[in-house]
């Protein structure tokens, strides 16, 4: 039984999509040697492709291809079939199905997805929005936001704002501090656009101590004390109730998982 696996990603673009999918799949296995992912991007001629396939054969690798040019995809599939290499084609079957449904032919243009279009410019605008309205620097952003995240310190508001901005959502976030009243703008928007974020006292204490240490401050500061954290959590829940917003517990959730929950609740 092997405790490691070699996977060749072959793409005529950058191969990023395949790499994400491979990581999701390999995470389901205990591979002591890990997954050795070897990405070959911008493969756009048969000679280069065959050379890479030869390397993969010598390495006894799995092939994952995202080749939109049919000629190259067929070469890769035929080579793998001939030499007994596992080959996963992430593009061809779906492309063929779309062609059949629409009656159109694929453009077979590897760079088409990456061209600058309105989606790209909207994403850049969303990222700029998230930076501008991070930590409630200007509460007027709350009125324009698609999503408003509220929560006490260290509940992942800023990382989530950045991640959601990359999904084209305009996000503002508001820190909840017992001594500071919430901005009136929070009461002027539909509650379904507001998401409350919370965490366990234990997790917050650990995160805050690390934060204090990283900036050279005393880890025993009131900021990380149990009493202060419980006070803030209690205040946070009172604000969530006042706003009538939905609440997500972020403890032990990856940013991607929490973001997916937020999008689901907002939609």
Tab-separated table of N, CA and C in Angstrom, residues 172-265:
chain	number	residue	atom	x	y	z
A	172	UNK	N	-19.174	44.963	4.225
A	172	UNK	CA	-18.701	45.857	5.280
A	172	UNK	C	-18.707	45.058	6.574
A	173	UNK	N	-17.832	45.391	7.494
A	173	UNK	CA	-17.893	44.693	8.783
A	173	UNK	C	-17.827	45.683	9.940
A	174	UNK	N	-18.504	45.312	11.012
A	174	UNK	CA	-18.667	46.219	12.167
A	174	UNK	C	-18.221	45.511	13.436
A	175	UNK	N	-17.195	46.021	14.114
A	175	UNK	CA	-16.789	45.424	15.382
A	175	UNK	C	-17.761	45.817	16.499
A	176	UNK	N	-18.092	44.857	17.340
A	176	UNK	CA	-18.978	45.130	18.464
A	176	UNK	C	-18.149	45.289	19.740
A	177	UNK	N	-18.250	46.470	20.329
A	177	UNK	CA	-17.517	46.788	21.560
A	177	UNK	C	-18.536	47.348	22.556
A	178	UNK	N	-18.632	46.775	23.749
A	178	UNK	CA	-19.658	47.205	24.710
A	178	UNK	C	-19.678	48.711	24.980
A	179	UNK	N	-18.504	49.338	24.933
A	179	UNK	CA	-18.434	50.774	25.264
A	179	UNK	C	-18.800	51.683	24.084
A	180	UNK	N	-19.008	51.090	22.896
A	180	UNK	CA	-19.262	51.916	21.698
A	180	UNK	C	-20.620	51.537	21.102
A	181	UNK	N	-21.540	52.497	20.988
A	181	UNK	CA	-22.854	52.196	20.403
A	181	UNK	C	-22.718	51.733	18.951
A	182	UNK	N	-23.615	50.870	18.518
A	182	UNK	CA	-23.574	50.425	17.118
A	182	UNK	C	-23.994	51.579	16.213
A	183	UNK	N	-23.480	51.626	14.983
A	183	UNK	CA	-23.869	52.690	14.059
A	183	UNK	C	-25.360	52.594	13.705
A	184	UNK	N	-26.017	53.719	13.591
A	184	UNK	CA	-27.455	53.737	13.286
A	184	UNK	C	-27.745	53.098	11.929
A	185	UNK	N	-26.753	53.117	11.046
A	185	UNK	CA	-26.951	52.531	9.710
A	185	UNK	C	-27.326	51.047	9.780
A	186	UNK	N	-26.900	50.355	10.857
A	186	UNK	CA	-27.229	48.939	10.993
A	186	UNK	C	-28.727	48.709	11.135
A	187	UNK	N	-29.426	49.694	11.649
A	187	UNK	CA	-30.881	49.561	11.838
A	187	UNK	C	-31.656	50.041	10.614
A	188	UNK	N	-30.934	50.492	9.596
A	188	UNK	CA	-31.589	51.056	8.410
A	188	UNK	C	-31.523	50.137	7.195
A	189	UNK	N	-30.985	48.930	7.364
A	189	UNK	CA	-30.873	48.000	6.230
A	189	UNK	C	-31.649	46.721	6.542
A	190	UNK	N	-32.050	45.975	5.519
A	190	UNK	CA	-32.772	44.712	5.763
A	190	UNK	C	-31.943	43.761	6.613
A	191	UNK	N	-32.580	43.128	7.573
A	191	UNK	CA	-31.831	42.275	8.506
A	191	UNK	C	-31.230	41.052	7.829
A	192	UNK	N	-31.789	40.650	6.665
A	192	UNK	CA	-31.235	39.483	5.989
A	192	UNK	C	-29.857	39.760	5.390
A	193	UNK	N	-29.449	41.043	5.340
A	193	UNK	CA	-28.107	41.380	4.855
A	193	UNK	C	-27.078	41.403	5.987
A	194	UNK	N	-27.540	41.225	7.222
A	194	UNK	CA	-26.637	41.277	8.381
A	194	UNK	C	-26.388	39.870	8.896
A	195	UNK	N	-25.113	39.546	9.115
A	195	UNK	CA	-24.730	38.255	9.678
A	195	UNK	C	-23.906	38.480	10.939
A	196	UNK	N	-24.363	37.892	12.040
A	196	UNK	CA	-23.596	37.956	13.277
A	196	UNK	C	-22.592	36.819	13.347
A	197	UNK	N	-21.394	37.124	13.825
A	197	UNK	CA	-20.337	36.112	13.956
A	197	UNK	C	-19.955	35.971	15.427
A	198	UNK	N	-19.803	34.749	15.873
A	198	UNK	CA	-19.409	34.533	17.258
A	198	UNK	C	-18.436	33.363	17.343
A	199	UNK	N	-17.863	33.183	18.520
A	199	UNK	CA	-16.876	32.127	18.743
A	199	UNK	C	-16.952	31.695	20.193
A	200	UNK	N	-16.342	30.581	20.531
A	200	UNK	CA	-16.375	30.113	21.918
A	200	UNK	C	-15.416	30.939	22.764
A	201	UNK	N	-15.702	31.086	24.059
A	201	UNK	CA	-14.800	31.840	24.946
A	201	UNK	C	-13.379	31.287	24.933
A	202	UNK	N	-13.253	29.955	24.916
A	202	UNK	CA	-11.927	29.325	24.949
A	202	UNK	C	-11.128	29.667	23.697
A	203	UNK	N	-11.790	29.575	22.561
A	203	UNK	CA	-11.115	29.869	21.294
A	203	UNK	C	-10.727	31.344	21.226
A	204	UNK	N	-11.614	32.209	21.653
A	204	UNK	CA	-11.325	33.643	21.631
A	204	UNK	C	-10.137	33.975	22.528
A	205	UNK	N	-10.093	33.363	23.705
A	205	UNK	CA	-8.982	33.621	24.628
A	205	UNK	C	-7.655	33.206	23.989
A	206	UNK	N	-7.645	32.036	23.374
A	206	UNK	CA	-6.412	31.544	22.745
A	206	UNK	C	-5.977	32.460	21.601
A	207	UNK	N	-6.923	32.847	20.743
A	207	UNK	CA	-6.602	33.701	19.591
A	207	UNK	C	-6.110	35.064	20.057
A	208	UNK	N	-6.763	35.614	21.080
A	208	UNK	CA	-6.393	36.955	21.553
A	208	UNK	C	-5.018	36.962	22.221
A	209	UNK	N	-4.687	35.892	22.913
A	209	UNK	CA	-3.355	35.812	23.529
A	209	UNK	C	-2.265	35.778	22.461
A	210	UNK	N	-2.521	35.028	21.408
A	210	UNK	CA	-1.565	34.978	20.300
A	210	UNK	C	-1.438	36.352	19.662
A	211	UNK	N	-2.555	37.038	19.506
A	211	UNK	CA	-2.554	38.382	18.904
A	211	UNK	C	-1.758	39.359	19.765
A	212	UNK	N	-1.976	39.321	21.073
A	212	UNK	CA	-1.240	40.209	21.978
A	212	UNK	C	0.261	39.942	21.926
A	213	UNK	N	0.604	38.655	21.902
A	213	UNK	CA	2.016	38.279	21.847
A	213	UNK	C	2.658	38.759	20.559
A	214	UNK	N	1.920	38.665	19.448
A	214	UNK	CA	2.480	39.037	18.144
A	214	UNK	C	2.787	40.526	18.037
A	215	UNK	N	2.070	41.337	18.835
A	215	UNK	CA	2.331	42.788	18.788
A	215	UNK	C	3.106	43.269	20.016
A	216	UNK	N	3.649	42.299	20.777
A	216	UNK	CA	4.534	42.636	21.880
A	216	UNK	C	3.852	43.117	23.136
A	217	UNK	N	2.587	42.747	23.341
A	217	UNK	CA	1.858	43.170	24.536
A	217	UNK	C	1.680	42.009	25.499
A	218	UNK	N	1.322	42.326	26.742
A	218	UNK	CA	1.166	41.327	27.794
A	218	UNK	C	-0.025	40.406	27.478
A	219	UNK	N	0.251	39.092	27.460
A	219	UNK	CA	-0.806	38.128	27.142
A	219	UNK	C	-1.905	38.096	28.201
A	220	UNK	N	-1.625	38.607	29.399
A	220	UNK	CA	-2.621	38.583	30.475
A	220	UNK	C	-3.471	39.851	30.497
A	221	UNK	N	-3.383	40.643	29.452
A	221	UNK	CA	-4.194	41.862	29.345
A	221	UNK	C	-5.681	41.521	29.460
A	222	UNK	N	-6.479	42.512	29.883
A	222	UNK	CA	-7.923	42.294	30.025
A	222	UNK	C	-8.561	41.875	28.708
A	223	UNK	N	-7.921	42.241	27.586
A	223	UNK	CA	-8.429	41.904	26.253
A	223	UNK	C	-8.623	40.400	26.090
A	224	UNK	N	-7.767	39.614	26.735
A	224	UNK	CA	-7.854	38.156	26.616
A	224	UNK	C	-8.385	37.494	27.884
A	225	UNK	N	-8.850	38.295	28.837
A	225	UNK	CA	-9.334	37.716	30.095
A	225	UNK	C	-10.718	37.097	29.912
A	226	UNK	N	-11.011	36.101	30.724
A	226	UNK	CA	-12.293	35.388	30.623
A	226	UNK	C	-13.468	36.326	30.866
A	227	UNK	N	-13.352	37.193	31.896
A	227	UNK	CA	-14.455	38.098	32.224
A	227	UNK	C	-14.755	39.048	31.073
A	228	UNK	N	-13.691	39.600	30.470
A	228	UNK	CA	-13.896	40.542	29.370
A	228	UNK	C	-14.526	39.847	28.160
A	229	UNK	N	-14.056	38.668	27.860
A	229	UNK	CA	-14.587	37.936	26.707
A	229	UNK	C	-16.058	37.591	26.916
A	230	UNK	N	-16.406	37.130	28.123
A	230	UNK	CA	-17.806	36.803	28.409
A	230	UNK	C	-18.691	38.040	28.341
A	231	UNK	N	-18.150	39.163	28.805
A	231	UNK	CA	-18.893	40.431	28.731
A	231	UNK	C	-19.157	40.805	27.267
A	232	UNK	N	-18.140	40.669	26.434
A	232	UNK	CA	-18.294	41.018	25.019
A	232	UNK	C	-19.250	40.065	24.313
A	233	UNK	N	-19.144	38.775	24.621
A	233	UNK	CA	-20.044	37.803	23.996
A	233	UNK	C	-21.494	38.084	24.370
A	234	UNK	N	-21.723	38.393	25.641
A	234	UNK	CA	-23.076	38.713	26.095
A	234	UNK	C	-23.606	39.948	25.355
A	235	UNK	N	-22.741	40.950	25.222
A	235	UNK	CA	-23.120	42.170	24.492
A	235	UNK	C	-23.418	41.841	23.030
A	236	UNK	N	-22.578	41.005	22.443
A	236	UNK	CA	-22.775	40.630	21.053
A	236	UNK	C	-24.119	39.967	20.824
A	237	UNK	N	-24.487	39.031	21.693
A	237	UNK	CA	-25.769	38.344	21.526
A	237	UNK	C	-26.952	39.291	21.711
A	238	UNK	N	-26.800	40.270	22.601
A	238	UNK	CA	-27.873	41.265	22.762
A	238	UNK	C	-28.051	42.092	21.495
A	239	UNK	N	-26.930	42.428	20.847
A	239	UNK	CA	-26.995	43.192	19.595
A	239	UNK	C	-27.592	42.335	18.477
A	240	UNK	N	-27.193	41.065	18.416
A	240	UNK	CA	-27.758	40.169	17.397
A	240	UNK	C	-29.281	40.098	17.545
A	241	UNK	N	-29.739	39.998	18.802
A	241	UNK	CA	-31.181	39.923	19.055
A	241	UNK	C	-31.866	41.221	18.665
A	242	UNK	N	-31.216	42.332	18.989
A	242	UNK	CA	-31.768	43.652	18.642
A	242	UNK	C	-31.901	43.821	17.129
A	243	UNK	N	-30.900	43.367	16.401
A	243	UNK	CA	-30.902	43.511	14.945
A	243	UNK	C	-31.760	42.449	14.250
A	244	UNK	N	-32.049	41.354	14.968
A	244	UNK	CA	-32.823	40.275	14.372
A	244	UNK	C	-32.063	39.550	13.275
A	245	UNK	N	-30.738	39.521	13.397
A	245	UNK	CA	-29.914	38.913	12.334
A	245	UNK	C	-29.609	37.452	12.638
A	246	UNK	N	-29.218	36.730	11.612
A	246	UNK	CA	-28.786	35.353	11.795
A	246	UNK	C	-27.343	35.317	12.290
A	247	UNK	N	-27.015	34.257	13.004
A	247	UNK	CA	-25.717	34.169	13.680
A	247	UNK	C	-24.997	32.888	13.260
A	248	UNK	N	-23.707	33.014	13.035
A	248	UNK	CA	-22.888	31.851	12.679
A	248	UNK	C	-21.761	31.704	13.694
A	249	UNK	N	-21.605	30.504	14.208
A	249	UNK	CA	-20.492	30.160	15.102
A	249	UNK	C	-19.297	29.781	14.227
A	250	UNK	N	-18.194	30.531	14.352
A	250	UNK	CA	-17.057	30.322	13.447
A	250	UNK	C	-16.024	29.346	13.985
A	251	UNK	N	-16.183	28.898	15.220
A	251	UNK	CA	-15.175	28.009	15.808
A	251	UNK	C	-14.997	26.749	14.971
A	252	UNK	N	-13.734	26.419	14.682
A	252	UNK	CA	-13.361	25.201	13.953
A	252	UNK	C	-13.911	25.135	12.532
A	253	UNK	N	-14.301	26.269	11.991
A	253	UNK	CA	-14.734	26.307	10.595
A	253	UNK	C	-13.669	27.012	9.764
A	254	UNK	N	-13.396	26.464	8.582
A	254	UNK	CA	-12.505	27.147	7.653
A	254	UNK	C	-13.222	28.386	7.116
A	255	UNK	N	-12.431	29.358	6.676
A	255	UNK	CA	-13.009	30.580	6.113
A	255	UNK	C	-13.965	30.235	4.972
A	256	UNK	N	-13.559	29.288	4.116
A	256	UNK	CA	-14.399	28.912	2.970
A	256	UNK	C	-15.745	28.357	3.421
A	257	UNK	N	-15.723	27.558	4.485
A	257	UNK	CA	-16.955	26.946	4.982
A	257	UNK	C	-17.889	28.012	5.556
A	258	UNK	N	-17.333	28.924	6.357
A	258	UNK	CA	-18.150	29.993	6.925
A	258	UNK	C	-18.710	30.893	5.833
A	259	UNK	N	-17.875	31.202	4.835
A	259	UNK	CA	-18.328	32.049	3.728
A	259	UNK	C	-19.492	31.411	2.983
A	260	UNK	N	-19.416	30.081	2.779
A	260	UNK	CA	-20.498	29.380	2.085
A	260	UNK	C	-21.799	29.469	2.882
A	261	UNK	N	-21.693	29.362	4.212
A	261	UNK	CA	-22.879	29.489	5.068
A	261	UNK	C	-23.464	30.897	4.990
A	262	UNK	N	-22.571	31.895	4.967
A	262	UNK	CA	-23.026	33.288	4.884
A	262	UNK	C	-23.784	33.519	3.593
A	263	UNK	N	-23.209	33.074	2.487
A	263	UNK	CA	-23.846	33.271	1.173
A	263	UNK	C	-25.205	32.568	1.151
A	264	UNK	N	-25.269	31.371	1.721
A	264	UNK	CA	-26.529	30.619	1.750
A	264	UNK	C	-27.592	31.374	2.545
A	265	UNK	N	-27.201	31.931	3.695
A	265	UNK	CA	-28.158	32.639	4.538
A	265	UNK	C	-28.598	33.957	3.890
